[in-house]
JSON list of C-alpha atoms in Angstrom, two decimals:
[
{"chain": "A", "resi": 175, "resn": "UNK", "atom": "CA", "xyz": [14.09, -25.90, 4.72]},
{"chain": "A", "resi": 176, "resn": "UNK", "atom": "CA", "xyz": [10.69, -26.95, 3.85]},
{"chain": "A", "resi": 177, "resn": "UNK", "atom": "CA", "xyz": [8.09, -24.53, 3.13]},
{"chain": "A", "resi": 178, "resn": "UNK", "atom": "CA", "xyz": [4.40, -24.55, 2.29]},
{"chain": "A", "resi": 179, "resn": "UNK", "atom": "CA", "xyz": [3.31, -21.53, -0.32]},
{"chain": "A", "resi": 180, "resn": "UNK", "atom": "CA", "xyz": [5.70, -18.41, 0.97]},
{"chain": "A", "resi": 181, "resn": "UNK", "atom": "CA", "xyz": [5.54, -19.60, 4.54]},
{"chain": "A", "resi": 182, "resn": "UNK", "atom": "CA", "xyz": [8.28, -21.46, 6.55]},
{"chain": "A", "resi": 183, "resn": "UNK", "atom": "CA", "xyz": [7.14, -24.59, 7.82]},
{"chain": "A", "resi": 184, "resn": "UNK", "atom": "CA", "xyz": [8.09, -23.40, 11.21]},
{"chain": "A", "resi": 185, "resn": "UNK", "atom": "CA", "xyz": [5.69, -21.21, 11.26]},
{"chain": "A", "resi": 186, "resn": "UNK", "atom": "CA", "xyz": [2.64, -23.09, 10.79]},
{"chain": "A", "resi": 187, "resn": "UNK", "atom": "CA", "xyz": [3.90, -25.56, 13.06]},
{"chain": "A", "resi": 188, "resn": "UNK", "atom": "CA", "xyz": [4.42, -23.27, 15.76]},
{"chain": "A", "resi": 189, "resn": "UNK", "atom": "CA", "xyz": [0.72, -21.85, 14.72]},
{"chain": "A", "resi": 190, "resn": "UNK", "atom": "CA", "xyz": [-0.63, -25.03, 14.82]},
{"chain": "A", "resi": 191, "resn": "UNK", "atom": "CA", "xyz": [0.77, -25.39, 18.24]},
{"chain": "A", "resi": 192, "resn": "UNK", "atom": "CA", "xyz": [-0.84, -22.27, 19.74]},
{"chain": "A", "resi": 193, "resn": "UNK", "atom": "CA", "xyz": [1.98, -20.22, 19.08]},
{"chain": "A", "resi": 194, "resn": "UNK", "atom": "CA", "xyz": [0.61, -16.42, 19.40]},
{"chain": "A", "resi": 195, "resn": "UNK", "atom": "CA", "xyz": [3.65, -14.71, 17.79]},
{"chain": "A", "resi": 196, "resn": "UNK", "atom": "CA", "xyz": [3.56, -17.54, 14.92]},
{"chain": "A", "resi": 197, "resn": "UNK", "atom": "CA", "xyz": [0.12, -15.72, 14.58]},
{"chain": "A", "resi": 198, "resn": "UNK", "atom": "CA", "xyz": [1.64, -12.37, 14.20]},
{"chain": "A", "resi": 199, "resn": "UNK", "atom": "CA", "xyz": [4.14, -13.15, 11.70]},
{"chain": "A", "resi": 200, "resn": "UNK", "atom": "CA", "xyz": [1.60, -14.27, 9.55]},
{"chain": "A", "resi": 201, "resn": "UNK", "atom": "CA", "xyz": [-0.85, -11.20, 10.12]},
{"chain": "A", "resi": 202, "resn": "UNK", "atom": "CA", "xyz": [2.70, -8.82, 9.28]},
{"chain": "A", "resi": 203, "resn": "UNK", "atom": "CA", "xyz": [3.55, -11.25, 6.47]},
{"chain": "A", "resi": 204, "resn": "UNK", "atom": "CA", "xyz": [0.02, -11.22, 4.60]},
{"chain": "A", "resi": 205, "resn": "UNK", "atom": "CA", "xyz": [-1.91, -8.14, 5.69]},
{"chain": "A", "resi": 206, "resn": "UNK", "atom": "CA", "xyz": [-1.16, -5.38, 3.65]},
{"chain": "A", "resi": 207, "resn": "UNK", "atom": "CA", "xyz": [-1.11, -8.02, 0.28]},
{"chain": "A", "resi": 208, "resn": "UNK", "atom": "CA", "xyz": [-4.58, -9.16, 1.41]},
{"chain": "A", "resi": 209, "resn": "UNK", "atom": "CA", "xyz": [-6.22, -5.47, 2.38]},
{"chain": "A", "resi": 210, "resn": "UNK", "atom": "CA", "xyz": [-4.89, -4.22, -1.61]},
{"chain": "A", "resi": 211, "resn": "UNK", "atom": "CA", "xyz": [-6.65, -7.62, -3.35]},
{"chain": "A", "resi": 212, "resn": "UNK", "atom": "CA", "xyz": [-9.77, -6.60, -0.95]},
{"chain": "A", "resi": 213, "resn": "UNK", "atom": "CA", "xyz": [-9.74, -3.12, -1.50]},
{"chain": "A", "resi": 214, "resn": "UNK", "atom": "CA", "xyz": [-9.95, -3.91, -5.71]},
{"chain": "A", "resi": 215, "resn": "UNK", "atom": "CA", "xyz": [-13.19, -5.92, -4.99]},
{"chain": "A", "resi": 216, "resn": "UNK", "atom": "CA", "xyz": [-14.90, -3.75, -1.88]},
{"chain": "A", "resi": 217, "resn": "UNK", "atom": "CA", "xyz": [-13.62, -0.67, -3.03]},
{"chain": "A", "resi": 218, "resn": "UNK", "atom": "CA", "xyz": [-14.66, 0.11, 1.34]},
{"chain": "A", "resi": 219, "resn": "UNK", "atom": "CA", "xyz": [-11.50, 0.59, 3.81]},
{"chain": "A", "resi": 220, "resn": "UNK", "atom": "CA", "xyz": [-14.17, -0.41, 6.83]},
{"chain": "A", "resi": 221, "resn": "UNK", "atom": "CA", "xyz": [-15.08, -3.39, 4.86]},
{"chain": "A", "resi": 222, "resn": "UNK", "atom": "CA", "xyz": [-11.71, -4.61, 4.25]},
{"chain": "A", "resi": 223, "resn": "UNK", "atom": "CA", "xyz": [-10.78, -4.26, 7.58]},
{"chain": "A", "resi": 224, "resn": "UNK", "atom": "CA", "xyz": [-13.81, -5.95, 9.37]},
{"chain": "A", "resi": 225, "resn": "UNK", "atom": "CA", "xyz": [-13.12, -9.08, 6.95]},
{"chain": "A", "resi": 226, "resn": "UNK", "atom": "CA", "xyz": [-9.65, -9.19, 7.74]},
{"chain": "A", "resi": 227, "resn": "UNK", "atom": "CA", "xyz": [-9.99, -9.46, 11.36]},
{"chain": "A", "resi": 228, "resn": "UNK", "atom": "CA", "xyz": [-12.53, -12.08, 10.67]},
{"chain": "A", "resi": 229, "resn": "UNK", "atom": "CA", "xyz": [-10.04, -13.86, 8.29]},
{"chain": "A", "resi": 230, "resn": "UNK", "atom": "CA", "xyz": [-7.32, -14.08, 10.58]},
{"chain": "A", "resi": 231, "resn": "UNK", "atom": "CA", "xyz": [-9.60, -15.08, 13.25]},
{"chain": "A", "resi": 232, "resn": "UNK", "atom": "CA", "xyz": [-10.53, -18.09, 11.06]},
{"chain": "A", "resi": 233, "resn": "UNK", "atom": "CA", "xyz": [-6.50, -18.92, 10.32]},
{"chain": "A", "resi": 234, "resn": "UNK", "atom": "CA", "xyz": [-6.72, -19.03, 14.16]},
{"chain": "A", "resi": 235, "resn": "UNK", "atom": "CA", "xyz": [-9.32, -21.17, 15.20]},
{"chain": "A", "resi": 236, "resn": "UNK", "atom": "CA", "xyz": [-8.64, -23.24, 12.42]},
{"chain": "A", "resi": 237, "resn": "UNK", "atom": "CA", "xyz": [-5.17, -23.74, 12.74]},
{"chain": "A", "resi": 238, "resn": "UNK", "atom": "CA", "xyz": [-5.07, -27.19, 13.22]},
{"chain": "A", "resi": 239, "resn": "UNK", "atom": "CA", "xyz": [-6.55, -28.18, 9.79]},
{"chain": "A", "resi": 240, "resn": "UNK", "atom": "CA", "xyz": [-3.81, -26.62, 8.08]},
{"chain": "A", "resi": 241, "resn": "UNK", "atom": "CA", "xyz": [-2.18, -29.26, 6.22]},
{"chain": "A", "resi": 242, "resn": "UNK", "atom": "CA", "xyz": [1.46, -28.73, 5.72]},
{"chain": "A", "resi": 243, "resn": "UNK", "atom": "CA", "xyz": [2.25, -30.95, 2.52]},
{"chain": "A", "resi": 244, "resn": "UNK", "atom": "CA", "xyz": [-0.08, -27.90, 0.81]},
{"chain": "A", "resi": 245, "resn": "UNK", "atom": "CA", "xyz": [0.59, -24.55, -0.20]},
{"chain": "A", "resi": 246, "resn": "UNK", "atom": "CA", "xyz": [-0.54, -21.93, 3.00]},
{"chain": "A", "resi": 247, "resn": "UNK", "atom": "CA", "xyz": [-0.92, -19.14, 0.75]},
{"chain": "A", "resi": 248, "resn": "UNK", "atom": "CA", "xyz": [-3.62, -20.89, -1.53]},
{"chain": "A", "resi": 249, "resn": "UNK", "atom": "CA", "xyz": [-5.29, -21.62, 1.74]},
{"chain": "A", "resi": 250, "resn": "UNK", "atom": "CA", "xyz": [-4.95, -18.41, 3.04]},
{"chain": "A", "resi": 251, "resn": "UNK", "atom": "CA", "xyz": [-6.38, -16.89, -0.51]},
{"chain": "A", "resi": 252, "resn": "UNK", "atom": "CA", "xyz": [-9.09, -19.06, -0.66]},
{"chain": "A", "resi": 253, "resn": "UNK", "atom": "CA", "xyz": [-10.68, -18.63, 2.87]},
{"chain": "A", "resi": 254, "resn": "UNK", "atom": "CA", "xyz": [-10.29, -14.68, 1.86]},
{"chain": "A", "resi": 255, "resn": "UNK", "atom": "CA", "xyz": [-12.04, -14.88, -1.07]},
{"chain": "A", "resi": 256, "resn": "UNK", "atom": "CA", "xyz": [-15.26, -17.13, 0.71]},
{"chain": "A", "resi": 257, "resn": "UNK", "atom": "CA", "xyz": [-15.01, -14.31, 2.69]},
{"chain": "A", "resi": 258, "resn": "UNK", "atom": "CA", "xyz": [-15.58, -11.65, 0.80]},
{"chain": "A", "resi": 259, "resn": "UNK", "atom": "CA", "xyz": [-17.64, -13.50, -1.68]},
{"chain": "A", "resi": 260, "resn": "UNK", "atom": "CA", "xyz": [-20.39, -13.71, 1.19]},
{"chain": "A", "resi": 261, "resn": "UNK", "atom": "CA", "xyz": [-19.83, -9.59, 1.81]},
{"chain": "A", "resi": 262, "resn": "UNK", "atom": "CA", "xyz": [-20.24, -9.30, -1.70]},
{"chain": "A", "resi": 263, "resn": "UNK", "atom": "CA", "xyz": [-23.73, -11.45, -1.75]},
{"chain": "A", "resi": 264, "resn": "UNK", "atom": "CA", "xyz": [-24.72, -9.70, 1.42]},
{"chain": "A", "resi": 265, "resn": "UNK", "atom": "CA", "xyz": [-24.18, -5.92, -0.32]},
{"chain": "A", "resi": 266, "resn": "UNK", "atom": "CA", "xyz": [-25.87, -6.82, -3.37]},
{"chain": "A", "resi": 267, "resn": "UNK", "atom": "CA", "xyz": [-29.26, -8.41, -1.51]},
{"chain": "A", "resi": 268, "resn": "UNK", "atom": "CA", "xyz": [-28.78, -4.67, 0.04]},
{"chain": "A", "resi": 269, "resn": "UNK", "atom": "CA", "xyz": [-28.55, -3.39, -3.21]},
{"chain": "A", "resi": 270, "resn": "UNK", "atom": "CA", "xyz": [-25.54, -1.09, -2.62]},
{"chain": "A", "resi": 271, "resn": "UNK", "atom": "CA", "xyz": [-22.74, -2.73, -4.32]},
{"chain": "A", "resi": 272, "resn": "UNK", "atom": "CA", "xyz": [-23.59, -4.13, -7.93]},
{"chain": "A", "resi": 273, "resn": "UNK", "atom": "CA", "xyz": [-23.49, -0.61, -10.11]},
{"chain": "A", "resi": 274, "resn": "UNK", "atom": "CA", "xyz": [-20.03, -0.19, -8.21]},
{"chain": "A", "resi": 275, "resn": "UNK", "atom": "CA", "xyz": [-18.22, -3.35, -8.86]},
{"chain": "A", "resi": 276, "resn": "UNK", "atom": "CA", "xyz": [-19.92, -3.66, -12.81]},
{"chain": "A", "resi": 277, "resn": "UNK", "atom": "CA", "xyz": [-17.97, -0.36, -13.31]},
{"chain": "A", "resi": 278, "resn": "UNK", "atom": "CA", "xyz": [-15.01, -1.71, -13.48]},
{"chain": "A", "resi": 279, "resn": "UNK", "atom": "CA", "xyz": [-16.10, -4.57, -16.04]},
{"chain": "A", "resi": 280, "resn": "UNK", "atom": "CA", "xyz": [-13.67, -3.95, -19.09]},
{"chain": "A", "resi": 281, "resn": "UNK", "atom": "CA", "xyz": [-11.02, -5.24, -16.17]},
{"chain": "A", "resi": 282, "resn": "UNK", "atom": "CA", "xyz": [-12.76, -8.73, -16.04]},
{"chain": "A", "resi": 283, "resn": "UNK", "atom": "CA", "xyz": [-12.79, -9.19, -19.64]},
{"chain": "A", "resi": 284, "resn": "UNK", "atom": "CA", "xyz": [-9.20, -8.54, -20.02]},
{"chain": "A", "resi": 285, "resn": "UNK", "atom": "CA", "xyz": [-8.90, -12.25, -18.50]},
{"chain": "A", "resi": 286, "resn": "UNK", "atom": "CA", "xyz": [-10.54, -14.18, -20.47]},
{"chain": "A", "resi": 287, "resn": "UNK", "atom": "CA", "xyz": [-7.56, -15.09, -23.15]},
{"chain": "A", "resi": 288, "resn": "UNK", "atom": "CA", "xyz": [-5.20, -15.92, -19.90]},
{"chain": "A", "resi": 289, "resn": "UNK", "atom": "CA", "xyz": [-6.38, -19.29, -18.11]},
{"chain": "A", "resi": 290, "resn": "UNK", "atom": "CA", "xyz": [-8.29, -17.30, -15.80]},
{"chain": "A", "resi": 291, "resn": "UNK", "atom": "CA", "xyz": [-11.91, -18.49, -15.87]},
{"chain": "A", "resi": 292, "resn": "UNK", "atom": "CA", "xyz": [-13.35, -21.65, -16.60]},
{"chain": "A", "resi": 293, "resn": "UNK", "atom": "CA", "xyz": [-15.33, -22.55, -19.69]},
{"chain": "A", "resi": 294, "resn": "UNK", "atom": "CA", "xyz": [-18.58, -22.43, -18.07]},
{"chain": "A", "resi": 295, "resn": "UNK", "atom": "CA", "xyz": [-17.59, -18.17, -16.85]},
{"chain": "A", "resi": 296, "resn": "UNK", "atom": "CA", "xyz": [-16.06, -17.79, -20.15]},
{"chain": "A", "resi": 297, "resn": "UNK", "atom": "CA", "xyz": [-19.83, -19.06, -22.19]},
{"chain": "A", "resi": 298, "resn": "UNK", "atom": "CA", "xyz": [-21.44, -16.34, -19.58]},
{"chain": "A", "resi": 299, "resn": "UNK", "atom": "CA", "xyz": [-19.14, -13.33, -20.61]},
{"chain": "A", "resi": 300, "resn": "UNK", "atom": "CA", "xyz": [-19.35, -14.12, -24.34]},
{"chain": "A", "resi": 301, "resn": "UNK", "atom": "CA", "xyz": [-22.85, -14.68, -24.26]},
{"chain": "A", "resi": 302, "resn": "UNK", "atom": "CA", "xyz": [-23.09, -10.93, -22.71]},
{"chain": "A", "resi": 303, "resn": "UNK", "atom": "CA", "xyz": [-20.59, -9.54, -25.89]},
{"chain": "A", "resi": 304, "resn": "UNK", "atom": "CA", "xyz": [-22.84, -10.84, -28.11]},
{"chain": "A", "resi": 305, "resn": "UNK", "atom": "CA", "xyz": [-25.38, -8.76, -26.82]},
{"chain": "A", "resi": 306, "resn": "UNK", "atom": "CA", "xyz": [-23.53, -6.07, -28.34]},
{"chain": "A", "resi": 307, "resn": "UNK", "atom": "CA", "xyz": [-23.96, -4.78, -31.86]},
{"chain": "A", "resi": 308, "resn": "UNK", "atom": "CA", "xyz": [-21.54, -6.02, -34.34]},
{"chain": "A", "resi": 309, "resn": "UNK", "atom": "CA", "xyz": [-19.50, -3.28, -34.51]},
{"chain": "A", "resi": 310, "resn": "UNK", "atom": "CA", "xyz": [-19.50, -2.19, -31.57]},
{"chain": "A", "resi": 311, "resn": "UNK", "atom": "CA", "xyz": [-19.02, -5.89, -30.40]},
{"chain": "A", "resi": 312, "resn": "UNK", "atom": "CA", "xyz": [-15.68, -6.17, -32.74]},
{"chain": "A", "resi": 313, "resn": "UNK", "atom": "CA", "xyz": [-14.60, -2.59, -31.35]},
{"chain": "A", "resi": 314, "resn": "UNK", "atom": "CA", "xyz": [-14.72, -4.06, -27.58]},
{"chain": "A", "resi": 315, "resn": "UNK", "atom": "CA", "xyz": [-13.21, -7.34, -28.33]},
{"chain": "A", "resi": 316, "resn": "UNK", "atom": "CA", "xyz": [-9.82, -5.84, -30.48]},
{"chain": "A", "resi": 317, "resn": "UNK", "atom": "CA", "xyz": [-9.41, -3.19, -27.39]},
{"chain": "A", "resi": 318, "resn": "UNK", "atom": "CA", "xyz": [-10.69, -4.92, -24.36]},
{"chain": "A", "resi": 319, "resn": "UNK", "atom": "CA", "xyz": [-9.72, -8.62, -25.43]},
{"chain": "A", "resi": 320, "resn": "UNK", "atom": "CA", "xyz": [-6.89, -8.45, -27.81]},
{"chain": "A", "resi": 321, "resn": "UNK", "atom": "CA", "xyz": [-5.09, -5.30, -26.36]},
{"chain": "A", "resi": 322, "resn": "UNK", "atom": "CA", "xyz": [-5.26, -3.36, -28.98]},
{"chain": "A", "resi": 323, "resn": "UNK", "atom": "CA", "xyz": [-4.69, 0.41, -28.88]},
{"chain": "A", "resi": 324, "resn": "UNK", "atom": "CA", "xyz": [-7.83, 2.63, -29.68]},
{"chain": "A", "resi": 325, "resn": "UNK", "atom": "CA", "xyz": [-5.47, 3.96, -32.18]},
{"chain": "A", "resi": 326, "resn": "UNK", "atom": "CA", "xyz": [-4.33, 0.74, -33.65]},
{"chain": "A", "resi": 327, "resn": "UNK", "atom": "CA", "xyz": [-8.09, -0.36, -33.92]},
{"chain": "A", "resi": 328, "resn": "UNK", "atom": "CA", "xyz": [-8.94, 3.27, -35.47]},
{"chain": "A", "resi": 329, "resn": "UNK", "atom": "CA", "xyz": [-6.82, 2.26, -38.25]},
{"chain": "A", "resi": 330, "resn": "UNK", "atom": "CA", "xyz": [-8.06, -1.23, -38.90]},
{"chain": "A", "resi": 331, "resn": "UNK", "atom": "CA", "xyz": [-11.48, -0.16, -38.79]},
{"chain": "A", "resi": 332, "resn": "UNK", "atom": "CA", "xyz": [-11.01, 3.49, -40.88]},
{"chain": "A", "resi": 333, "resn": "UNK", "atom": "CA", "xyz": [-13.01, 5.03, -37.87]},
{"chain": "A", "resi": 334, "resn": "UNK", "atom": "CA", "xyz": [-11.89, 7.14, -35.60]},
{"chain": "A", "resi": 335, "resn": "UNK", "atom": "CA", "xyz": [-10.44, 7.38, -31.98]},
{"chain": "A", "resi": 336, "resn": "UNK", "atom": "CA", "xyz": [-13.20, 9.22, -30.64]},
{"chain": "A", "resi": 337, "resn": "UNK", "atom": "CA", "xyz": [-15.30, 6.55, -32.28]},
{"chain": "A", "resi": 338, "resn": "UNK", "atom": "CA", "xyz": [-13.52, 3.86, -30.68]},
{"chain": "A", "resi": 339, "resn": "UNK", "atom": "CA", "xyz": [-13.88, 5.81, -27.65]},
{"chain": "A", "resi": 340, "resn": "UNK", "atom": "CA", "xyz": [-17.32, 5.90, -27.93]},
{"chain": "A", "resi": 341, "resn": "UNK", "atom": "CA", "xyz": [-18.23, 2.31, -29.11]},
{"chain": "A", "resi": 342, "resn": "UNK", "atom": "CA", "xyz": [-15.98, 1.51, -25.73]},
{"chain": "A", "resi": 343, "resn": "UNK", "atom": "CA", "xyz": [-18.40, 3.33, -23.56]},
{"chain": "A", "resi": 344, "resn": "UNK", "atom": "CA", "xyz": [-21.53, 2.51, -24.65]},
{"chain": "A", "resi": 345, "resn": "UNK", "atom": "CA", "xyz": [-20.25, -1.15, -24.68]},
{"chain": "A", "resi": 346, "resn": "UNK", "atom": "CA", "xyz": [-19.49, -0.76, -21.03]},
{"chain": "A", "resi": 347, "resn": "UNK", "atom": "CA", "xyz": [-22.90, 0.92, -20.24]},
{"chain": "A", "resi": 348, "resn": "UNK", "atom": "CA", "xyz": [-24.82, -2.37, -22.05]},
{"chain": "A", "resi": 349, "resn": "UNK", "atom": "CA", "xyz": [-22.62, -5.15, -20.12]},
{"chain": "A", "resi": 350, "resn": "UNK", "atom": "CA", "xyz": [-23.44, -3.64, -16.99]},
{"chain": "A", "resi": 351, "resn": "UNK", "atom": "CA", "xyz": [-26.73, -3.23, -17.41]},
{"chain": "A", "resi": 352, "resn": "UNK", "atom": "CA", "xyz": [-26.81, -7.07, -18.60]},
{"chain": "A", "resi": 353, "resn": "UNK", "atom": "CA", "xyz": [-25.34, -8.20, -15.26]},
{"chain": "A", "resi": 354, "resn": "UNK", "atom": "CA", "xyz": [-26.94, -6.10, -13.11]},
{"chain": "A", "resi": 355, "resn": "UNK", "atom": "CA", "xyz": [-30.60, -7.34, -14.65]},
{"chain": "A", "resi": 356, "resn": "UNK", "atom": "CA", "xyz": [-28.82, -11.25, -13.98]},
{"chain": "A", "resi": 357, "resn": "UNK", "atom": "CA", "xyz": [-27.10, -11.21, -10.35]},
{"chain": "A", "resi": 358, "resn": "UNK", "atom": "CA", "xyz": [-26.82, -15.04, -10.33]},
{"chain": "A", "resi": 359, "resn": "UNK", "atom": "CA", "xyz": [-24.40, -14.09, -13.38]},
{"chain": "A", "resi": 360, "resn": "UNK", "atom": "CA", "xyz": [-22.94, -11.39, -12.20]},
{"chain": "A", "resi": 361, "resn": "UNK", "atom": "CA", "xyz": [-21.78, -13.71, -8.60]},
{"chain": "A", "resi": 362, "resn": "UNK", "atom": "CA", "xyz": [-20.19, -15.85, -10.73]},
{"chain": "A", "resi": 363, "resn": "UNK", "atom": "CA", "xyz": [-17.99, -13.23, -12.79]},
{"chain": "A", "resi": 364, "resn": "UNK", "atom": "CA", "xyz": [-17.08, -11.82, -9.66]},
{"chain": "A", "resi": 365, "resn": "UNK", "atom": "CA", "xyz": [-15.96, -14.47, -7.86]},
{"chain": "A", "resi": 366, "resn": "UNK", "atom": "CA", "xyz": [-14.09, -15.53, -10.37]},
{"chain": "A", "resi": 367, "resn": "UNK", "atom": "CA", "xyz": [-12.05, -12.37, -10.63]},
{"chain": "A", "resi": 368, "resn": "UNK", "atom": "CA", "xyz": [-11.85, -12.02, -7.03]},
{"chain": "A", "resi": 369, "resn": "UNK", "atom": "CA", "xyz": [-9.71, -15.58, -7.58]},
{"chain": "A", "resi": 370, "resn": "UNK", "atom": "CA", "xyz": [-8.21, -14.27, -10.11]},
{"chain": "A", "resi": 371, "resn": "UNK", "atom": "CA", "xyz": [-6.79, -11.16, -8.37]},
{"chain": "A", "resi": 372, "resn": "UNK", "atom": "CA", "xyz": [-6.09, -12.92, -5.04]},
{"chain": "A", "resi": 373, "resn": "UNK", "atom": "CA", "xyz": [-4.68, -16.13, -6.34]},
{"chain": "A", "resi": 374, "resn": "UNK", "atom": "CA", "xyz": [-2.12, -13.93, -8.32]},
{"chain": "A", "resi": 375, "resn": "UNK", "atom": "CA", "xyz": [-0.90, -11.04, -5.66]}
]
């Protein structure tokens, strides 16, 4: 049988033809997927919850552009993260969410060697490394970039784990502060991860 993304075909067809319980199936099917990717962004239950309700609202009364020939779950994932894109822009004109989201950082940059982000959100996260000194720079990239162990890098650079450990958190202290001073920047990072996470649950 035919089936667009995870869904049956069925499914959206019945949705598309006002089908309530078609409606359900799909809140069961991609609720609890959708509230964990939200909850890594908003890092707020209430939040996550208002923007669901709002999301599947949207699948609702926009049922009928649903094209079946393409993949429901991308379209699904992508009206979820507009969504909470525009709660993220809204939070950070309030000034309550950019210190929280910056502190997980190091997660972003783990990314960047898979396919992830495109060149132009790849230029803006090296350009904020390189703000970095140098070896404090070549500490991030081996753990943060390439993987590497703090012991492992320890030993290439005759230095020591609590070194590393250091060099890791004061790394993490300057990159925030570079994209909290540049929130235009800092949109685009996020965004991109929040695609990244979403498109991949």
């Amino acid at each position: 049988m035919k089936s667009i993304g995870l869904v049956d075909t069925s499914i959206i067809n019945r949705l598309k033809d006002g089908d309530e319980l078609a409606m359900k199936e799909l809140i069961t099917k991609y609720k609890s997927t959708l509230a964990q990717s939200m909850m890594r962004i908003l890092k707020s239950q209430e939040e996550v919850e208002d923007l669901l309700q709002e999301l599947f609202i949207r699948i609702w009364t926009r049922r009928q552009d649903i094209n079946t020939d393409l993949s429901f779950h991308a379209f699904i994932y992508r009206i979820a993260g507009n969504l909470v894109y525009d709660r993220l822009r809204k939070l950070a004109h309030e000034k309550r969410l950019v210190a929280d989201y910056f502190t997980h950082l190091t997660e972003v940059y783990s990314h960047i060697e898979e396919g992830v982000f495109n060149q132009e959100t790849k230029d803006i996260l090296n350009q904020a490394i390189e703000q970095l000194p140098e070896q404090r720079r070549r500490v991030f990239i081996l753990c943060k970039i390439e993987g590497r162990s703090y012991e492992e890098v320890s030993r290439l650079l005759s230095i020591s784990v609590a070194t590393v450990n250091t060099h890791i958190t004061n790394a993490n202290m300057t990159l925030r502060n570079y994209f909290q001073q540049r929130p235009d920047l800092s949109f685009l990072i996020v965004l991109a991860l929040l695609s990244a996470k979403l498109l991949n649950t």
